[in-house]
Short mmCIF file of C-alpha atoms in Angstrom, two decimals:
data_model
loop_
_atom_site.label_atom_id
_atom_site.label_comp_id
_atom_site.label_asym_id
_atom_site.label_seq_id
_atom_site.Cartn_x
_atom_site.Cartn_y
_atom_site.Cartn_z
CA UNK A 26 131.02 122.12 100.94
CA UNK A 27 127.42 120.88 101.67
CA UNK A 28 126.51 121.64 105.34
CA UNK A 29 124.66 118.15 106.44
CA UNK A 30 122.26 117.76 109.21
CA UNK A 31 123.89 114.96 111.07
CA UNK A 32 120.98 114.37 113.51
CA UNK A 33 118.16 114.72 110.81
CA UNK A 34 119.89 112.17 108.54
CA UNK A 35 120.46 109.99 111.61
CA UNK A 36 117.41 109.80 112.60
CA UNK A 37 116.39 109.57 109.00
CA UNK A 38 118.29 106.82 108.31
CA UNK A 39 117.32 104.78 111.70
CA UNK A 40 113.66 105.57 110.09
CA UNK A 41 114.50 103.98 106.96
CA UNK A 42 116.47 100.31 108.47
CA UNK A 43 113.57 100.03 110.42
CA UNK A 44 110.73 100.41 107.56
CA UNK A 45 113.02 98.15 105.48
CA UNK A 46 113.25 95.28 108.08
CA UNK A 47 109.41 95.79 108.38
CA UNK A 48 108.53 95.50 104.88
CA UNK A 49 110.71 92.75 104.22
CA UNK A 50 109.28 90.75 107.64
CA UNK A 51 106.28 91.33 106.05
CA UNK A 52 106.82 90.48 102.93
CA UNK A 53 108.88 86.82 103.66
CA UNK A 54 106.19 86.28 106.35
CA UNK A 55 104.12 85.73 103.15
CA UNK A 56 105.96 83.66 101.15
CA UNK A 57 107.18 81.47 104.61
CA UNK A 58 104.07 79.72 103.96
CA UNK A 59 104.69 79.23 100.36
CA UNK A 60 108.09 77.71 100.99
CA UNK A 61 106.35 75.30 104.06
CA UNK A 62 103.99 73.58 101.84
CA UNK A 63 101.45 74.94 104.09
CA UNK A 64 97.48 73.53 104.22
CA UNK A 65 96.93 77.79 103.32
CA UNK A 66 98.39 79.99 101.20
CA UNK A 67 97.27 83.73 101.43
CA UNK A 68 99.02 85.86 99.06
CA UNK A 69 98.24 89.56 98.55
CA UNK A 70 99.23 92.06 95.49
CA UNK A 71 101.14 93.92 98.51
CA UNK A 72 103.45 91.21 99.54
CA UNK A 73 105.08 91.11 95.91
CA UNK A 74 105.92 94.84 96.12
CA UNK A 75 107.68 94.86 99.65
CA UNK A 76 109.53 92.05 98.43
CA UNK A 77 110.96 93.87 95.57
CA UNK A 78 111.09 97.45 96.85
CA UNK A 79 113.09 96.36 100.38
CA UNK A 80 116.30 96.39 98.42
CA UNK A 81 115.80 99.95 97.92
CA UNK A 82 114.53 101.13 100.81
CA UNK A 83 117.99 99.37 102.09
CA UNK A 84 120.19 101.18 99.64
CA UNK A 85 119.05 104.71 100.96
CA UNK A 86 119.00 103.72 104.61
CA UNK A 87 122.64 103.03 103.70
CA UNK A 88 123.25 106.76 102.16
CA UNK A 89 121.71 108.24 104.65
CA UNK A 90 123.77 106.42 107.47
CA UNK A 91 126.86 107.28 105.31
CA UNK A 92 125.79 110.95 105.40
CA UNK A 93 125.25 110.99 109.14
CA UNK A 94 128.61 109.17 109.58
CA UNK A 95 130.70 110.49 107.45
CA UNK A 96 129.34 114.28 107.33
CA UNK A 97 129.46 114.86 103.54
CA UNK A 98 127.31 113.60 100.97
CA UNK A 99 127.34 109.97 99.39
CA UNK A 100 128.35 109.17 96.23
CA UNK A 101 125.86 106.85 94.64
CA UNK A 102 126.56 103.66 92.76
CA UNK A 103 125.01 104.24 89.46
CA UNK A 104 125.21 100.32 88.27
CA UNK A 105 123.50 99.35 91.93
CA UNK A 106 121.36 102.46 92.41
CA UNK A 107 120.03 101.37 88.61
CA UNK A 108 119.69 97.32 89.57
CA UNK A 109 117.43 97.74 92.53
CA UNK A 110 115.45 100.00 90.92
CA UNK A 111 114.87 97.67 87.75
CA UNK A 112 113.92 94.77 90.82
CA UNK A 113 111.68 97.50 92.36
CA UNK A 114 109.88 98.11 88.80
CA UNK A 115 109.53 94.51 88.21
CA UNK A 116 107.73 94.24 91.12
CA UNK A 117 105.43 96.88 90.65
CA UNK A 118 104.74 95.31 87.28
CA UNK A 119 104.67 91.80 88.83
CA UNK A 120 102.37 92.95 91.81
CA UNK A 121 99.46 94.66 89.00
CA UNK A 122 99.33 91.42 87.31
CA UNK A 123 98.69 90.02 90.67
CA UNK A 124 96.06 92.62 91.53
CA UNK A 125 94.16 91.55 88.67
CA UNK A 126 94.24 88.57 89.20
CA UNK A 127 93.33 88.63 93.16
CA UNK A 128 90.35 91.44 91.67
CA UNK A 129 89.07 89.15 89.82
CA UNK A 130 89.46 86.11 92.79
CA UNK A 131 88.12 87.91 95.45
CA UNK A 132 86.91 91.36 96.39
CA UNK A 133 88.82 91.63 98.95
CA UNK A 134 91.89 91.55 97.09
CA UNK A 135 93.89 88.60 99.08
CA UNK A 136 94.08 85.26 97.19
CA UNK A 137 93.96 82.31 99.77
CA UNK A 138 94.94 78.40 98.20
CA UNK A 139 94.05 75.80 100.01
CA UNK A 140 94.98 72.03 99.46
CA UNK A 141 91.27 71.16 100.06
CA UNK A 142 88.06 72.99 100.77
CA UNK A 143 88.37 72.67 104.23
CA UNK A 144 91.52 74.93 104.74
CA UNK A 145 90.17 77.10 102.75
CA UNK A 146 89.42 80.40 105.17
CA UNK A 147 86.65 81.73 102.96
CA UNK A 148 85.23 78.39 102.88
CA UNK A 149 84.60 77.92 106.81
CA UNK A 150 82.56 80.68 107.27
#
């Protein structure tokens, strides 16, 4: 029998909910504006990778709650375990096409839309 840390996986796990529930804040923060209609838009390479890597980070803060709960090891869901990481790999690939994209847009790597030129943020300075 596998001896488990219950305290270490605990913590672990509390580690990983709240990273998740960060990245994913973060992430829909960004596209809130998107789904608004907002006067400005700023959309950054990072934003699409939180959104598709939160799903995972949510799957192992679940194993790792299991394992602190339960006291013996989880047993993975190959058909899930393999979905969120196909979403996570889409957004990688996703996110580089955005990269280039916001590389060649700005050098600061953010893309900012803007209904006219004076909501534009790089515009009013």
């Amino acid at each position: 029998m596998v001896k488990i840390n219950r305290p270490l996986f605990g913590a672990f796990a509390v580690f990983l909910l709240f990273l998740s529930c960060w990245v994913s804040w973060f992430s829909l923060n960004g596209y809130w504006d998107f789904f608004k209609l907002s006067d400005v838009i700023i959309f950054s390479w990072k934003v699409g990778v939180m959104i598709f890597g939160a799903p995972v980070l949510f799957y192992f803060s679940y194993l790792a709650f299991y394992c602190a709960i339960k006291n013996k090891p989880a047993k993975v869901n190959n058909k899930l375990a393999n979905t969120f990481a196909m979403l996570a790999m889409l957004g990688v690939v996703i996110s580089f096409f955005y990269l280039y994209i916001s590389v060649i847009a700005s050098p600061n790597m953010v893309i900012s839309y803007a209904q006219d030129h004076l909501g534009c943020p790089l515009m009013n300075t």
